[in-house]
Amino acid sequence: MAFMALFGWLIPVIVLCGAVKMVLEVLLGPLVPLLSVLLEPAVFRGIAAVLLAVNLLVLAALLAARARWKRTGRLSRAYIRRFRGWKRLGLEAAGGMLTLGAVWEFLVVLACAGCLLLQPAALLRELIPGSPEPKAAPQHPYFGTWRVVSCIGSAPSCPLSQEEIDACIGLELSYPEQTFTQDGTTYLKELEAFTSGGAAYRVLSADYTAIGAEEFEAEYQLSPAGLGVETPVLTRIALELEGEDGPDAVPGQVRFSPGRQMWTCFQGSFFLMERAE
């Protein structure tokens, strides 16, 4: 009884909210695809900007018309009382429309300016019943967290022992995606941090280079085909790390992207990496 006395008022509120949601789903259901397009950030900003410009012009016109009527005395009660019938009603209606219209347009201008400043499109999208979930941005192939799953080959000059190679299996390598958004478009920044096996490093620079299969074989004494991939060109991503000398002083510092696979090279041994869940 005490619980009902304290929280019983919530029951009708919950029922009312459920009823409102059902009504909105019925009324807005056919419009969900259109509303989803209109609430895209770029489209929403464009609509708000156009409405702001149009309503500013209308507000300026109303204020100019009201100032002209006031200057000529047609808004004064004494002037309006000189007339009878429809003309008097028309003057009163026109004066009221000029005043109320200016107030309304001022509020609309504030609302449009607020939409441009606050960007409520995402919140409004969430309030639409049945609106589709926003699509997750695709994972960039060079960023994210990767796990070393196997050694796919070693150059003849590789100094690592089998125990050292086996110790690399299972290492997690994290390349955080550095992004910024401008005008609704997301851009990648230079990689600023890198984690190898739990140790964090500061990235001074990242070098993305296309390397041909013949050049790869000449440099590493291994062919891409010998590592399991037939490809004429690979992308090499080499990180310059603060406090670490050499291009492959740390596992994961040098990566290769042959097609859809991702390799890392450490001291002449090549390891296959997979995305960590």
mmCIF file of C-alpha atoms in Angstrom:
data_model
loop_
_atom_site.group_PDB
_atom_site.id
_atom_site.type_symbol
_atom_site.label_atom_id
_atom_site.label_comp_id
_atom_site.label_asym_id
_atom_site.label_seq_id
_atom_site.Cartn_x
_atom_site.Cartn_y
_atom_site.Cartn_z
ATOM 1 C CA MET A 1 0.000 0.000 0.000
ATOM 2 C CA ALA A 2 2.803 2.390 0.851
ATOM 3 C CA PHE A 3 4.427 1.629 -2.521
ATOM 4 C CA MET A 4 1.187 2.375 -4.381
ATOM 5 C CA ALA A 5 0.737 5.568 -2.395
ATOM 6 C CA LEU A 6 4.193 6.766 -3.372
ATOM 7 C CA PHE A 7 4.465 5.509 -6.948
ATOM 8 C CA GLY A 8 0.909 4.764 -8.007
ATOM 9 C CA TRP A 9 0.742 8.055 -9.950
ATOM 10 C CA LEU A 10 3.384 6.647 -12.336
ATOM 11 C CA ILE A 11 0.960 4.041 -13.726
ATOM 12 C CA PRO A 12 -1.328 6.485 -15.585
ATOM 13 C CA VAL A 13 1.734 8.404 -16.794
ATOM 14 C CA ILE A 14 3.245 5.202 -18.246
ATOM 15 C CA VAL A 15 -0.082 4.271 -19.849
ATOM 16 C CA LEU A 16 -0.404 7.767 -21.330
ATOM 17 C CA CYS A 17 3.151 7.664 -22.738
ATOM 18 C CA GLY A 18 2.464 4.263 -24.297
ATOM 19 C CA ALA A 19 -0.734 5.561 -25.889
ATOM 20 C CA VAL A 20 1.037 8.638 -27.262
ATOM 21 C CA LYS A 21 3.788 6.431 -28.716
ATOM 22 C CA MET A 22 1.221 4.202 -30.431
ATOM 23 C CA VAL A 23 -0.542 7.220 -31.926
ATOM 24 C CA LEU A 24 2.743 8.651 -33.178
ATOM 25 C CA GLU A 25 3.690 5.324 -34.744
ATOM 26 C CA VAL A 26 0.383 5.265 -36.626
ATOM 27 C CA LEU A 27 0.571 8.902 -37.728
ATOM 28 C CA LEU A 28 4.286 9.105 -38.501
ATOM 29 C CA GLY A 29 4.798 5.559 -39.754
ATOM 30 C CA PRO A 30 4.397 6.363 -43.486
ATOM 31 C CA LEU A 31 6.592 9.471 -43.079
ATOM 32 C CA VAL A 32 9.538 7.764 -41.349
ATOM 33 C CA PRO A 33 11.638 7.356 -44.556
ATOM 34 C CA LEU A 34 11.100 11.018 -45.489
ATOM 35 C CA LEU A 35 11.775 12.254 -41.951
ATOM 36 C CA SER A 36 14.944 10.150 -41.763
ATOM 37 C CA VAL A 37 16.259 11.895 -44.892
ATOM 38 C CA LEU A 38 15.267 15.350 -43.661
ATOM 39 C CA LEU A 39 17.021 14.723 -40.334
ATOM 40 C CA GLU A 40 20.362 13.864 -41.932
ATOM 41 C CA PRO A 41 22.776 16.447 -40.431
ATOM 42 C CA ALA A 42 23.703 18.105 -43.742
ATOM 43 C CA VAL A 43 20.089 18.190 -44.997
ATOM 44 C CA PHE A 44 18.800 19.435 -41.645
ATOM 45 C CA ARG A 45 21.369 22.251 -41.552
ATOM 46 C CA GLY A 46 20.546 23.239 -45.112
ATOM 47 C CA ILE A 47 16.806 23.391 -44.407
ATOM 48 C CA ALA A 48 17.367 25.384 -41.207
ATOM 49 C CA ALA A 49 19.629 27.857 -43.045
ATOM 50 C CA VAL A 50 17.090 28.378 -45.857
ATOM 51 C CA LEU A 51 14.232 28.828 -43.386
ATOM 52 C CA LEU A 52 16.323 31.257 -41.360
ATOM 53 C CA ALA A 53 17.047 33.396 -44.417
ATOM 54 C CA VAL A 54 13.431 33.363 -45.639
ATOM 55 C CA ASN A 55 11.972 34.190 -42.237
ATOM 56 C CA LEU A 56 14.486 36.982 -41.695
ATOM 57 C CA LEU A 57 13.252 38.558 -44.942
ATOM 58 C CA VAL A 58 9.607 38.125 -43.889
ATOM 59 C CA LEU A 59 10.354 39.579 -40.445
ATOM 60 C CA ALA A 60 12.095 42.568 -42.024
ATOM 61 C CA ALA A 61 9.128 43.126 -44.366
ATOM 62 C CA LEU A 62 6.625 42.940 -41.495
ATOM 63 C CA LEU A 63 8.637 45.329 -39.328
ATOM 64 C CA ALA A 64 8.991 47.760 -42.241
ATOM 65 C CA ALA A 65 5.244 47.606 -42.976
ATOM 66 C CA ARG A 66 4.363 48.064 -39.303
ATOM 67 C CA ALA A 67 6.742 51.030 -38.984
ATOM 68 C CA ARG A 68 5.199 52.635 -42.086
ATOM 69 C CA TRP A 69 1.648 52.160 -40.786
ATOM 70 C CA LYS A 70 2.629 53.499 -37.376
ATOM 71 C CA ARG A 71 4.330 56.511 -38.959
ATOM 72 C CA THR A 72 1.206 57.356 -40.964
ATOM 73 C CA GLY A 73 -0.996 56.888 -37.896
ATOM 74 C CA ARG A 74 -3.038 53.976 -39.246
ATOM 75 C CA LEU A 75 -2.286 51.901 -36.135
ATOM 76 C CA SER A 76 -3.576 54.494 -33.706
ATOM 77 C CA ARG A 77 -6.907 53.809 -31.991
ATOM 78 C CA ALA A 78 -8.094 57.333 -32.810
ATOM 79 C CA TYR A 79 -7.600 56.746 -36.540
ATOM 80 C CA ILE A 80 -9.296 53.335 -36.496
ATOM 81 C CA ARG A 81 -12.346 54.676 -34.569
ATOM 82 C CA ARG A 82 -13.067 57.088 -37.416
ATOM 83 C CA PHE A 83 -14.315 54.147 -39.456
ATOM 84 C CA ARG A 84 -17.270 51.817 -39.082
ATOM 85 C CA GLY A 85 -18.161 48.374 -40.308
ATOM 86 C CA TRP A 86 -15.850 46.207 -42.377
ATOM 87 C CA LYS A 87 -13.212 48.868 -42.864
ATOM 88 C CA ARG A 88 -12.740 49.250 -39.137
ATOM 89 C CA LEU A 89 -12.563 45.491 -38.676
ATOM 90 C CA GLY A 90 -10.059 45.253 -41.536
ATOM 91 C CA LEU A 91 -7.811 47.931 -40.024
ATOM 92 C CA GLU A 92 -7.900 46.241 -36.614
ATOM 93 C CA ALA A 93 -7.156 42.845 -38.172
ATOM 94 C CA ALA A 94 -4.302 44.261 -40.280
ATOM 95 C CA GLY A 95 -2.743 45.986 -37.274
ATOM 96 C CA GLY A 96 -3.010 42.829 -35.194
ATOM 97 C CA MET A 97 -1.526 40.690 -37.974
ATOM 98 C CA LEU A 98 1.420 43.061 -38.385
ATOM 99 C CA THR A 99 2.184 42.882 -34.650
ATOM 100 C CA LEU A 100 1.497 39.186 -34.072
ATOM 101 C CA GLY A 101 3.130 38.254 -37.382
ATOM 102 C CA ALA A 102 6.318 40.084 -36.413
ATOM 103 C CA VAL A 103 6.363 38.333 -33.022
ATOM 104 C CA TRP A 104 5.778 34.952 -34.679
ATOM 105 C CA GLU A 105 8.490 35.480 -37.269
ATOM 106 C CA PHE A 106 10.909 36.567 -34.530
ATOM 107 C CA LEU A 107 10.253 33.299 -32.680
ATOM 108 C CA VAL A 108 10.715 31.294 -35.899
ATOM 109 C CA VAL A 109 14.035 33.070 -36.560
ATOM 110 C CA LEU A 110 15.182 32.207 -33.031
ATOM 111 C CA ALA A 111 14.139 28.574 -33.546
ATOM 112 C CA CYS A 112 16.004 28.301 -36.869
ATOM 113 C CA ALA A 113 19.108 29.917 -35.384
ATOM 114 C CA GLY A 114 18.884 27.535 -32.430
ATOM 115 C CA CYS A 115 18.685 24.544 -34.807
ATOM 116 C CA LEU A 116 21.828 25.716 -36.591
ATOM 117 C CA LEU A 117 23.704 26.239 -33.324
ATOM 118 C CA LEU A 118 22.502 23.239 -31.296
ATOM 119 C CA GLN A 119 22.162 20.650 -34.119
ATOM 120 C CA PRO A 120 19.225 18.689 -32.594
ATOM 121 C CA ALA A 121 18.796 16.415 -35.654
ATOM 122 C CA ALA A 122 20.189 13.327 -33.887
ATOM 123 C CA LEU A 123 17.881 13.829 -30.888
ATOM 124 C CA LEU A 124 14.851 14.343 -33.122
ATOM 125 C CA ARG A 125 15.730 11.201 -35.090
ATOM 126 C CA GLU A 126 15.685 9.191 -31.852
ATOM 127 C CA LEU A 127 12.222 10.539 -31.012
ATOM 128 C CA ILE A 128 10.695 9.302 -34.290
ATOM 129 C CA PRO A 129 9.011 5.930 -33.617
ATOM 130 C CA GLY A 130 10.311 3.231 -35.930
ATOM 131 C CA SER A 131 13.137 5.333 -37.365
ATOM 132 C CA PRO A 132 16.070 3.223 -38.605
ATOM 133 C CA GLU A 133 19.174 3.026 -36.460
ATOM 134 C CA PRO A 134 22.059 5.121 -37.794
ATOM 135 C CA LYS A 135 24.535 3.018 -39.719
ATOM 136 C CA ALA A 136 27.826 2.415 -37.948
ATOM 137 C CA ALA A 137 30.792 3.920 -39.715
ATOM 138 C CA PRO A 138 32.805 1.224 -41.502
ATOM 139 C CA GLN A 139 36.043 0.253 -39.821
ATOM 140 C CA HIS A 140 39.062 1.847 -41.414
ATOM 141 C CA PRO A 141 41.409 -0.927 -42.603
ATOM 142 C CA TYR A 142 44.501 0.596 -40.959
ATOM 143 C CA PHE A 143 43.042 1.357 -37.513
ATOM 144 C CA GLY A 144 41.523 -0.557 -34.642
ATOM 145 C CA THR A 145 42.776 -3.389 -32.419
ATOM 146 C CA TRP A 146 44.443 -6.395 -34.022
ATOM 147 C CA ARG A 147 45.657 -9.735 -32.685
ATOM 148 C CA VAL A 148 48.651 -11.683 -34.031
ATOM 149 C CA VAL A 149 47.310 -15.133 -34.925
ATOM 150 C CA SER A 150 50.134 -16.928 -36.733
ATOM 151 C CA CYS A 151 53.583 -16.669 -38.252
ATOM 152 C CA ILE A 152 53.311 -16.994 -42.029
ATOM 153 C CA GLY A 153 57.003 -16.897 -42.878
ATOM 154 C CA SER A 154 60.452 -15.643 -41.950
ATOM 155 C CA ALA A 155 63.259 -14.167 -44.018
ATOM 156 C CA PRO A 156 66.534 -16.136 -44.068
ATOM 157 C CA SER A 157 68.181 -13.285 -42.172
ATOM 158 C CA CYS A 158 65.603 -13.284 -39.349
ATOM 159 C CA PRO A 159 67.494 -13.272 -35.989
ATOM 160 C CA LEU A 160 64.498 -14.425 -33.916
ATOM 161 C CA SER A 161 64.451 -17.856 -32.333
ATOM 162 C CA GLN A 162 61.378 -20.056 -32.553
ATOM 163 C CA GLU A 163 60.584 -19.228 -28.921
ATOM 164 C CA GLU A 164 60.705 -15.508 -29.680
ATOM 165 C CA ILE A 165 58.473 -16.010 -32.716
ATOM 166 C CA ASP A 166 55.985 -18.057 -30.687
ATOM 167 C CA ALA A 167 55.957 -15.316 -28.011
ATOM 168 C CA CYS A 168 54.548 -12.900 -30.594
ATOM 169 C CA ILE A 169 51.479 -15.076 -31.239
ATOM 170 C CA GLY A 170 48.498 -13.636 -29.393
ATOM 171 C CA LEU A 171 49.934 -10.127 -29.049
ATOM 172 C CA GLU A 172 47.319 -7.395 -29.296
ATOM 173 C CA LEU A 173 48.253 -4.339 -31.330
ATOM 174 C CA SER A 174 46.074 -1.226 -31.024
ATOM 175 C CA TYR A 175 46.043 1.587 -33.562
ATOM 176 C CA PRO A 176 43.474 4.101 -32.232
ATOM 177 C CA GLU A 177 41.497 5.847 -34.930
ATOM 178 C CA GLN A 178 42.156 9.583 -34.687
ATOM 179 C CA THR A 179 39.343 11.530 -36.346
ATOM 180 C CA PHE A 180 37.749 14.935 -36.418
ATOM 181 C CA THR A 181 34.461 16.071 -37.931
ATOM 182 C CA GLN A 182 33.956 19.225 -39.950
ATOM 183 C CA ASP A 183 30.768 20.236 -41.767
ATOM 184 C CA GLY A 184 29.317 16.768 -41.267
ATOM 185 C CA THR A 185 32.307 14.960 -42.809
ATOM 186 C CA THR A 186 34.692 12.811 -40.748
ATOM 187 C CA TYR A 187 38.392 13.024 -41.566
ATOM 188 C CA LEU A 188 41.300 10.909 -40.351
ATOM 189 C CA LYS A 189 44.106 12.569 -38.422
ATOM 190 C CA GLU A 190 47.651 11.382 -38.182
ATOM 191 C CA LEU A 191 48.016 8.417 -35.829
ATOM 192 C CA GLU A 192 49.211 9.738 -32.474
ATOM 193 C CA ALA A 193 49.438 6.614 -30.325
ATOM 194 C CA PHE A 194 50.129 2.901 -30.691
ATOM 195 C CA THR A 195 49.996 -0.011 -28.220
ATOM 196 C CA SER A 196 51.936 -3.242 -28.669
ATOM 197 C CA GLY A 197 51.445 -6.041 -26.169
ATOM 198 C CA GLY A 198 50.186 -3.639 -23.507
ATOM 199 C CA ALA A 199 53.055 -1.133 -23.918
ATOM 200 C CA ALA A 200 52.051 2.299 -25.207
ATOM 201 C CA TYR A 201 54.166 4.335 -27.616
ATOM 202 C CA ARG A 202 53.874 7.832 -29.001
ATOM 203 C CA VAL A 203 53.828 7.931 -32.800
ATOM 204 C CA LEU A 204 56.020 10.630 -34.323
ATOM 205 C CA SER A 205 55.016 9.920 -37.926
ATOM 206 C CA ALA A 206 53.321 7.313 -40.099
ATOM 207 C CA ASP A 207 54.578 6.471 -43.579
ATOM 208 C CA TYR A 208 52.150 4.890 -46.065
ATOM 209 C CA THR A 209 54.048 3.475 -49.072
ATOM 210 C CA ALA A 210 52.992 1.309 -52.010
ATOM 211 C CA ILE A 211 55.592 -1.411 -52.594
ATOM 212 C CA GLY A 212 55.644 -3.758 -55.584
ATOM 213 C CA ALA A 213 55.932 -7.519 -55.221
ATOM 214 C CA GLU A 214 59.416 -7.567 -56.789
ATOM 215 C CA GLU A 215 60.677 -4.780 -54.512
ATOM 216 C CA PHE A 216 59.141 -6.581 -51.521
ATOM 217 C CA GLU A 217 60.934 -9.821 -52.442
ATOM 218 C CA ALA A 218 64.249 -8.023 -52.985
ATOM 219 C CA GLU A 219 64.043 -6.304 -49.586
ATOM 220 C CA TYR A 220 62.697 -9.153 -47.461
ATOM 221 C CA GLN A 221 63.938 -12.217 -49.413
ATOM 222 C CA LEU A 222 60.350 -13.493 -49.416
ATOM 223 C CA SER A 223 57.645 -13.195 -52.052
ATOM 224 C CA PRO A 224 54.035 -12.267 -51.280
ATOM 225 C CA ALA A 225 53.016 -15.517 -52.964
ATOM 226 C CA GLY A 226 55.300 -17.421 -50.597
ATOM 227 C CA LEU A 227 53.395 -15.776 -47.719
ATOM 228 C CA GLY A 228 50.068 -16.866 -49.161
ATOM 229 C CA VAL A 229 48.896 -13.869 -51.203
ATOM 230 C CA GLU A 230 49.181 -13.327 -54.959
ATOM 231 C CA THR A 231 49.332 -9.545 -55.364
ATOM 232 C CA PRO A 232 51.425 -7.158 -57.488
ATOM 233 C CA VAL A 233 51.365 -4.324 -54.946
ATOM 234 C CA LEU A 234 51.228 -4.098 -51.129
ATOM 235 C CA THR A 235 50.709 -1.123 -48.844
ATOM 236 C CA ARG A 236 53.418 -0.721 -46.208
ATOM 237 C CA ILE A 237 52.587 1.305 -43.085
ATOM 238 C CA ALA A 238 55.687 2.111 -41.037
ATOM 239 C CA LEU A 239 55.462 4.015 -37.752
ATOM 240 C CA GLU A 240 58.238 6.136 -36.313
ATOM 241 C CA LEU A 241 58.013 5.709 -32.552
ATOM 242 C CA GLU A 242 59.365 8.006 -29.884
ATOM 243 C CA GLY A 243 62.355 6.459 -28.124
ATOM 244 C CA GLU A 244 62.589 3.438 -30.481
ATOM 245 C CA ASP A 245 65.345 3.160 -33.070
ATOM 246 C CA GLY A 246 64.901 1.192 -36.264
ATOM 247 C CA PRO A 247 61.866 0.511 -38.443
ATOM 248 C CA ASP A 248 60.836 -2.740 -36.715
ATOM 249 C CA ALA A 249 62.019 -2.418 -33.126
ATOM 250 C CA VAL A 250 58.526 -3.229 -31.822
ATOM 251 C CA PRO A 251 56.020 -5.860 -33.048
ATOM 252 C CA GLY A 252 53.345 -4.105 -35.093
ATOM 253 C CA GLN A 253 55.497 -1.118 -35.930
ATOM 254 C CA VAL A 254 55.623 -2.152 -39.602
ATOM 255 C CA ARG A 255 52.501 -3.487 -41.273
ATOM 256 C CA PHE A 256 51.587 -4.651 -44.740
ATOM 257 C CA SER A 257 48.150 -4.655 -46.287
ATOM 258 C CA PRO A 258 48.064 -7.139 -49.182
ATOM 259 C CA GLY A 259 44.467 -7.048 -50.364
ATOM 260 C CA ARG A 260 42.139 -7.851 -47.482
ATOM 261 C CA GLN A 261 44.765 -9.293 -45.150
ATOM 262 C CA MET A 262 46.905 -7.462 -42.618
ATOM 263 C CA TRP A 263 50.436 -8.533 -41.780
ATOM 264 C CA THR A 264 53.021 -7.227 -39.389
ATOM 265 C CA CYS A 265 56.743 -7.677 -39.874
ATOM 266 C CA PHE A 266 59.029 -7.978 -36.840
ATOM 267 C CA GLN A 267 62.760 -8.583 -37.253
ATOM 268 C CA GLY A 268 62.190 -10.338 -40.577
ATOM 269 C CA SER A 269 59.319 -12.587 -39.452
ATOM 270 C CA PHE A 270 55.859 -12.008 -40.914
ATOM 271 C CA PHE A 271 52.737 -12.511 -38.848
ATOM 272 C CA LEU A 272 49.105 -12.630 -39.898
ATOM 273 C CA MET A 273 46.823 -10.334 -37.880
ATOM 274 C CA GLU A 274 43.070 -10.439 -37.380
ATOM 275 C CA ARG A 275 40.796 -7.848 -35.847
ATOM 276 C CA ALA A 276 40.235 -8.398 -32.145
ATOM 277 C CA GLU A 277 36.574 -8.609 -31.179
#
